[in-house]
Coordinates of C-alpha atoms and ligand atoms in Angstrom, one line a residue:
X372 CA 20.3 -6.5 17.1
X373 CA 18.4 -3.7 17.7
X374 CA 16.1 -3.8 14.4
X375 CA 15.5 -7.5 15.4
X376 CA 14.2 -6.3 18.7
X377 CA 12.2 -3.2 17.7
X378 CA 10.5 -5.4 15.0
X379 CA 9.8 -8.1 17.6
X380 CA 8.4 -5.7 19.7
X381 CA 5.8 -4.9 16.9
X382 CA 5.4 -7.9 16.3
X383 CA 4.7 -9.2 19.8
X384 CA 2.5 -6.3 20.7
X385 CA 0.6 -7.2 17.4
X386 CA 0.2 -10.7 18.5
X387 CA -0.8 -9.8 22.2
X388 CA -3.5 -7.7 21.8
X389 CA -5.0 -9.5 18.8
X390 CA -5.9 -12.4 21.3
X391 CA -8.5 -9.8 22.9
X392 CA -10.6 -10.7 20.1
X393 CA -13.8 -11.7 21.0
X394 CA -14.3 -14.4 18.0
X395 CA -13.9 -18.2 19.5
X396 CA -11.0 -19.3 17.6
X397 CA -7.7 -21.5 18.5
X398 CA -5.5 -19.4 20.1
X399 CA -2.5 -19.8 18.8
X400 CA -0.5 -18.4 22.2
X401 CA -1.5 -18.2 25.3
X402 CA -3.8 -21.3 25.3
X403 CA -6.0 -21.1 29.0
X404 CA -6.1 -24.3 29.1
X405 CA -2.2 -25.3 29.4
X406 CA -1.4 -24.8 32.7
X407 CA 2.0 -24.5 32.0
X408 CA 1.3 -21.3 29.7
X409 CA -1.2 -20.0 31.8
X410 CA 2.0 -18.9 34.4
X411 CA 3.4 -17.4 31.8
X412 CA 3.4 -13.4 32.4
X413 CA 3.4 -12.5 28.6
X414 CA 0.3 -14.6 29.3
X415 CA -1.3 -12.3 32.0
X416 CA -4.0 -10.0 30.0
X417 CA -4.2 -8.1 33.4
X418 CA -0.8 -6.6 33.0
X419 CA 0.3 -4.0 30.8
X420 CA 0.8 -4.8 27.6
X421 CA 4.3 -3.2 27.4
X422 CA 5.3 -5.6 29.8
X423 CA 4.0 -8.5 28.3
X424 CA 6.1 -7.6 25.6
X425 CA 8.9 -7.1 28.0
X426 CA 8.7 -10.7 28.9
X427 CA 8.2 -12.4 26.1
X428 CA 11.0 -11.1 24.7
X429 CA 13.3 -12.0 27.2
X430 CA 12.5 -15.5 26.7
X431 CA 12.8 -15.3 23.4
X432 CA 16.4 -16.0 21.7
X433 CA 17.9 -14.7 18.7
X434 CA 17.2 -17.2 16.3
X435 CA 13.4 -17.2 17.9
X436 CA 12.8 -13.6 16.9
X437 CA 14.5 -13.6 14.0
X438 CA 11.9 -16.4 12.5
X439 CA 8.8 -14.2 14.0
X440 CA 10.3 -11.3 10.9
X441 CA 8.7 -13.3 8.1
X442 CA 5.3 -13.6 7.4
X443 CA 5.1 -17.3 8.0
X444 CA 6.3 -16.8 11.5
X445 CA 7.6 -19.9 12.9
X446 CA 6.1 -21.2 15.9
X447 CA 7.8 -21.4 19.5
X448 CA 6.7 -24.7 20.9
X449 CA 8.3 -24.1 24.1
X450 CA 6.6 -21.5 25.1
X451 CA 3.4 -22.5 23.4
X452 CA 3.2 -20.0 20.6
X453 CA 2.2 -21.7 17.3
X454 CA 3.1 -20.7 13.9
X455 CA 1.1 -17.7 12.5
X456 CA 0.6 -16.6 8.5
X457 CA 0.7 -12.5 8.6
X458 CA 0.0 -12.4 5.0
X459 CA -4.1 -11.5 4.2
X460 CA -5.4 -8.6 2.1
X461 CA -8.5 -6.5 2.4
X462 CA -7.6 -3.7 0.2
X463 CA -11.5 -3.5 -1.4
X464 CA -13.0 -6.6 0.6
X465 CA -11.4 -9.4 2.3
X466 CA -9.3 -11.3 -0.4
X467 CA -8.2 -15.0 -0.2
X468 CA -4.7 -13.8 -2.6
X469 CA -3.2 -14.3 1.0
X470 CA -2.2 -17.6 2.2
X471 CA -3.6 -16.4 5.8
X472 CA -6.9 -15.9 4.3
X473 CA -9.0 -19.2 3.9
X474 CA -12.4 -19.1 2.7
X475 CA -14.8 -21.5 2.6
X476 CA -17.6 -23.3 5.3
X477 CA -19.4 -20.3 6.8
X478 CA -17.5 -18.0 5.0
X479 CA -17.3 -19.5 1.2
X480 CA -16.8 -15.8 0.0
X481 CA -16.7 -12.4 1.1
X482 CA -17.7 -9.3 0.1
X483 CA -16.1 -7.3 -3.0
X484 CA -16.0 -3.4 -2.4
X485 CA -15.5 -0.8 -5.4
X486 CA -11.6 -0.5 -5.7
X487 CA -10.4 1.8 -4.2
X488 CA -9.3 4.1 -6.4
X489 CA -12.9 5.1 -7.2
X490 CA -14.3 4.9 -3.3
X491 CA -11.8 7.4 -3.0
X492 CA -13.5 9.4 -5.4
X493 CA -16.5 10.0 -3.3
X494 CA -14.4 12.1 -0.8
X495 CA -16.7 10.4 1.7
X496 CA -14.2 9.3 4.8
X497 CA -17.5 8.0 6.6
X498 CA -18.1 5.4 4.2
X499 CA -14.2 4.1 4.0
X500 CA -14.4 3.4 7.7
X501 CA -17.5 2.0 7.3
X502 CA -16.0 -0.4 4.1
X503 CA -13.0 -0.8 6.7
X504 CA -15.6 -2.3 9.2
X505 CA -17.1 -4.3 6.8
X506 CA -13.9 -5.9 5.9
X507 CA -13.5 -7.4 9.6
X508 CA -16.8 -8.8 10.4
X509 CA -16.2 -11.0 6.9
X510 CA -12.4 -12.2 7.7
X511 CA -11.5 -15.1 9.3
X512 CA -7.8 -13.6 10.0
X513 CA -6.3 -10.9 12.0
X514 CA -3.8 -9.4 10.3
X515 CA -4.1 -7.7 6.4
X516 CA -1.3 -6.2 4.2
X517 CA -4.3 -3.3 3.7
X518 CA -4.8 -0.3 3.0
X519 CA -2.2 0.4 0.0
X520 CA -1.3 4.1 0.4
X521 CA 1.2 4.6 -2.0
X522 CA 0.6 7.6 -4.0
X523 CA 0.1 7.0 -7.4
X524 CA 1.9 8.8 -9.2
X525 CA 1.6 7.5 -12.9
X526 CA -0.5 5.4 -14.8
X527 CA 2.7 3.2 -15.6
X528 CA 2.1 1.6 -12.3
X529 CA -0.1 -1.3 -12.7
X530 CA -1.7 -1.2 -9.4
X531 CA -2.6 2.2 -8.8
X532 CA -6.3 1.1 -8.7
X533 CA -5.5 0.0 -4.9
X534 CA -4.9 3.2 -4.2
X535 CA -6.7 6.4 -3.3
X536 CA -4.8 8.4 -5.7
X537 CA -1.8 11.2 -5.7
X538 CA -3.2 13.3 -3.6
X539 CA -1.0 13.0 -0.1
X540 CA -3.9 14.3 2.0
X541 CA -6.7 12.2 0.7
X542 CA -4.3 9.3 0.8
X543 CA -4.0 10.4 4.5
X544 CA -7.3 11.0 5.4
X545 CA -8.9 7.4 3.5
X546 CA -5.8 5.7 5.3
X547 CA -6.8 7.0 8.8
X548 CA -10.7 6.4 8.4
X549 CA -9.8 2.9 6.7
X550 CA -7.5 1.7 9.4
X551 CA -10.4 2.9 11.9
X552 CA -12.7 0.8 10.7
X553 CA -10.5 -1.9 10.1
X554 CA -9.2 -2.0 13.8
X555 CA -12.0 -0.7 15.9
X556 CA -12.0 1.8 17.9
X557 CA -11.6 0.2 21.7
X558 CA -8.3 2.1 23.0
X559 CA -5.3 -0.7 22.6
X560 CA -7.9 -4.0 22.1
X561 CA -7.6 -3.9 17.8
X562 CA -10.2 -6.0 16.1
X563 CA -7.5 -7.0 13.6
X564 CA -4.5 -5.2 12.8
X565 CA -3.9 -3.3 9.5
X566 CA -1.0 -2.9 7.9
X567 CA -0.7 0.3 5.8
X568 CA 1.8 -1.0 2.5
X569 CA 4.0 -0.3 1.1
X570 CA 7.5 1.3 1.3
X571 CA 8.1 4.6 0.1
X572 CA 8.4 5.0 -3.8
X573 CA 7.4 1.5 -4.0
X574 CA 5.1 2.5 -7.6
X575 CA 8.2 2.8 -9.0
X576 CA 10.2 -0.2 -8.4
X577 CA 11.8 -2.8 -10.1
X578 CA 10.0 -5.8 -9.8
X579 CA 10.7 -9.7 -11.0
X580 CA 12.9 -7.9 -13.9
X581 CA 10.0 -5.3 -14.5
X582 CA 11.6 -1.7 -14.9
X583 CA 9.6 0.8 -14.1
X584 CA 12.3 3.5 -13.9
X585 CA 12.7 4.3 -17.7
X586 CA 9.7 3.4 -20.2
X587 CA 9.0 4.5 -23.9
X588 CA 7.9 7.9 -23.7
X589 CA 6.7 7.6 -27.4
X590 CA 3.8 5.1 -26.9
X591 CA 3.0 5.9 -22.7
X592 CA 2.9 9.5 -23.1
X593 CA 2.1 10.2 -27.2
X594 CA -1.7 8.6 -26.1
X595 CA -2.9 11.2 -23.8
X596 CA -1.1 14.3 -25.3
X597 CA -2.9 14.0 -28.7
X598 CA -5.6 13.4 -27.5
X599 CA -5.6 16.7 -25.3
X600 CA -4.3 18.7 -28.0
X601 CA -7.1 17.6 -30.1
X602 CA -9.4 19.0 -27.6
X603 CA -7.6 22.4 -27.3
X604 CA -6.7 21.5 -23.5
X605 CA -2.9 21.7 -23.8
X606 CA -1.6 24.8 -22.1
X607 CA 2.1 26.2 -23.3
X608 CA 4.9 26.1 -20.8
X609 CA 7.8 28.2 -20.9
X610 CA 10.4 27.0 -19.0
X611 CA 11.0 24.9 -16.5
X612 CA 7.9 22.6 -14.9
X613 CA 7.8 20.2 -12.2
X614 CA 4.8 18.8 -13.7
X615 CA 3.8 15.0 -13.7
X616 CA 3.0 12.5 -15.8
X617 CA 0.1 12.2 -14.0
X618 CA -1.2 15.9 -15.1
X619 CA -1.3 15.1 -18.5
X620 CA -3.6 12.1 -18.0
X621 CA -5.9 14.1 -15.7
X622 CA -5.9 17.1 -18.4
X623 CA -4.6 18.9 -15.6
X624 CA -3.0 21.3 -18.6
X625 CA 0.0 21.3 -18.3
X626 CA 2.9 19.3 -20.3
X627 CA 6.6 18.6 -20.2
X628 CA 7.9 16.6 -22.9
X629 CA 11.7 16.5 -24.0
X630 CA 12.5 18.8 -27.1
X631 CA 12.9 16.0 -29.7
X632 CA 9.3 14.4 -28.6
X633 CA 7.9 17.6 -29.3
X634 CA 9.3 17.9 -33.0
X635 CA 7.8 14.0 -33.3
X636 CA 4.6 15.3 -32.3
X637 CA 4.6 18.7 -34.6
X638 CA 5.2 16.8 -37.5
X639 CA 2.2 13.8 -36.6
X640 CA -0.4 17.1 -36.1
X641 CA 1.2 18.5 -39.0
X642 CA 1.0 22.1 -36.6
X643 CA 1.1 25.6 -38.2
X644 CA 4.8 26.6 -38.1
X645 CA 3.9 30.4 -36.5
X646 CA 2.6 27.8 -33.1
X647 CA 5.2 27.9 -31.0
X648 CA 5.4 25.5 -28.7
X649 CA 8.1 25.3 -25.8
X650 CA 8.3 22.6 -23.6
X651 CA 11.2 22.1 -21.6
X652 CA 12.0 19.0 -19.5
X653 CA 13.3 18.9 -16.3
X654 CA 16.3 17.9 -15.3
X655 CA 14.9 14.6 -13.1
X656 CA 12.1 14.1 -15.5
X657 CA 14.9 13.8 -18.5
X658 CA 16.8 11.1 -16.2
X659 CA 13.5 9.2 -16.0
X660 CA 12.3 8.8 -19.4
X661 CA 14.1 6.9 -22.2
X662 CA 13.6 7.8 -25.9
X663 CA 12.8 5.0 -28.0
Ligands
NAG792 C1 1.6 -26.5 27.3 O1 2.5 -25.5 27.0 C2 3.9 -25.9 27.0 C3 4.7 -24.7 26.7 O2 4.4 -23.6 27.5 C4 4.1 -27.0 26.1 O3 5.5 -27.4 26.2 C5 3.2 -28.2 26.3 O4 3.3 -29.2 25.4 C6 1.7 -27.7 26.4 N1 0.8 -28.8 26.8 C7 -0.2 -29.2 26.0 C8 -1.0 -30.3 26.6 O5 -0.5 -28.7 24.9
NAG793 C1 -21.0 9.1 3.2 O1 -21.1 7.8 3.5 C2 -22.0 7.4 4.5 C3 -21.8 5.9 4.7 O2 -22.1 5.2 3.6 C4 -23.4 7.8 4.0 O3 -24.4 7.5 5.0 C5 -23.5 9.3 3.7 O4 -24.7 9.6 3.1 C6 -22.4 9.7 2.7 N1 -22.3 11.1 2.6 C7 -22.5 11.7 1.5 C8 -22.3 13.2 1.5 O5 -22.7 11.1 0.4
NAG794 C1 15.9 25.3 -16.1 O1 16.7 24.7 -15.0 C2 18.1 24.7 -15.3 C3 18.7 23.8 -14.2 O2 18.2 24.1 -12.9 C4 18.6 26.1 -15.3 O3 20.0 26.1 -15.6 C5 17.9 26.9 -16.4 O4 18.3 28.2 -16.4 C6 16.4 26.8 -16.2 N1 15.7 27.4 -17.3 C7 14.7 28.2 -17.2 C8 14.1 28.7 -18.4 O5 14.2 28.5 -16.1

C-alpha cells in the first residue's frame, strides 16, 4: 500500500505542522492537556517533523489511513486525533461552499476578491500574494481546495473565471505568489495549507453526465468567428494549425475550422467567390469537435 502511505505521509505532515498555528482553537490532535497524548512522539513539536510523521504512521493501521484519504477524515480516538473536514475554498476570498468553512459570530462574512481571472490580468504577483494573505487572516480553517491552476483552455469550460488563464507561466507565477501568501512564509510552520486543484486536463472532463469532450461547433464557435470576420481580424491559414479555440475568442487571428463549417459560414456572409479561404483542421482538433 504504498500510495496509502505516501498520501498519509502528506497528509500527516499537513496535519502536524498546521497545529503551529498561533490562533487559539481546539486542537483537534495532540491536545496538551491529555496526558496520555502528551507522551506521544508524533506529539513532540521539538522533534523533526519527518519523524513525527514516522511515528504516527506506525501507529496507524490500514483501515486508519485509509479513512484519513477522504476529505471528511475520520477521527482516531485512540490516539486522540479527531475528525477533520479538508474541504474549504479561497479561490477569490474565503468561501463557505466548503463544508470546513463556517461563517458566522466574529466572522459572519469574509471578504470577496475580484475573480481571478481578472486579478490575473493585472500581471501584478505582489498583489496575489497580498490577496493570498488576506484570505488567511479571514478563515477560520486551515486547509483550502485553492488556487485553481488549471489552464483554461476554452470558453466551453464553465469555470475558467477561477483561473488565471492559458498562459502556463502566469498560471505558474500567480500560483507561487498565491500559495505564498496563503501559507506564509515561516520555513516549514504553514499558516494554512493550500491546495493547488485540480488534476491535469480537468477543464475538459466529463462531469455528472456533462460532456465536455465533443460540443456543437456550429453555435460555440460560429459566435466569435463572425464576429471577427466582420471586423476584418480573421487572418487566412494554409495548412495545418495547432491553433486553439481559445485564439479565436482572444482575436488572436488565427482560425481552424473543419472544411464543411467553412462552406456554412461562406454562404451566411454571402463572401465574394474570388476569397479564398483555406482552413484546414487538425487531426486532434477534428476528433474533438462534433458537427451538428
Ligand atoms: C486522552 O487521549 C487518549 C488517547 O491518546 C484518549 O483515549 C483519552 O480519552 C483522552 N482523555 C481525555 C480526558 O480526553
Ligand atoms: C502591485 O500590487 C501592489 C499591492 O497591491 C501595489 O502596491 C503595487 O502598486 C502594484 N504595482 C503596480 C505596478 O500596479
Ligand atoms: C497536415 O497534416 C497531415 C497529417 O499529419 C499531413 O498528412 C498533411 O500533409 C498536412 N498538410 C499540410 C498542408 O501540411
Amino acid at each position: 500500500m504504498a500510495f496509502a502511505n505516501d498520501c498519509a505521509t502528506f497528509v500527516l505532515s499537513c496535519l502536524l505542522l498546521l497545529g503551529g498555528f498561533g490562533v487559539a482553537r481546539d486542537s483537534f490532535a495532540c491536545d496538551p492537556k491529555n496526558a496520555t497524548t502528551a507522551k506521544l512522539s508524533f506529539c513532540k513539536v521539538s522533534m523533526r517533523v519527518s519523524d513525527r510523521v514516522k511515528d504516527l504512521l506506525g501507529r496507524l493501521t490500514l483501515q486508519e489511513k485509509i479513512r484519513l484519504l477522504v476529505n471528511n477524515a475520520a477521527a482516531v480516538p485512540r490516539l486522540g486525533i479527531k475528525g477533520y473536514e479538508w474541504w474549504s475554498e479561497a479561490l477569490h476570498g474565503v468561501s463557505d461552499v466548503g463544508p470546513g468553512t463556517r461563517l458566522g459570530g466574529a466572522f459572519p462574512g469574509a471578504t470577496s476578491f475580484p475573480q481571478v481571472i481578472t486579478t490575473a490580468a493585472s500581471f501584478n504577483a505582489t498583489l496575489w500574494e497580498a490577496i493570498g494573505k488576506g484570505h488567511v487572516q479571514q478563515g477560520s480553517c486551515r486547509t483550502h481546495w485553492s488556487p485553481n491552476v488549471n489552464i483554461f483552455r476554452g470558453p466551453r469550460w464553465g469555470r475558467g473565471q477561477e483561473t488565471p488563464g492559458e498562459d502556463p507561466m502566469v498560471a505558474g507565477t500567480y500560483a507561487a505568489s498565491n500559495v505564498k501568501g496563503l501559507q506564509g512564509n515561516n520555513g516549514d510552520r504553514i499558516k494554512v495549507a493550500a491546495c493547488c486543484k485540480h488534476f491535469t486536463a480537468y477543464d475538459l472532463d466529463n462531469w455528472n453526465g456533462v460532456d465536455r469532450f465533443h460540443f456543437n461547433a456550429k453555435s460555440t464557435v460560429s459566435p466569435p468567428v463572425l464576429t471577427l470576420i466582420s471586423y476584418g481580424r480573421l487572418y487566412e491559414v494554409n495548412g495545418n494549425s495547432t491553433c486553439t479555440l481559445f485564439q479565436i475568442v482572444s482575436q488572436l487571428g488565427c482560425i481552424i475550422i473543419p472544411n464543411i463549417k467553412l462552406q456554412h459560414l461562406k454562404k451566411q456572409l454571402q463572401m465574394p467567390s474570388k476569397q479564398a479561404w483555406t482552413w484546414t483542421v487538425d487531426l486532434s482538433w477534428r476528433s474533438t469537435v462534433r458537427m451538428q
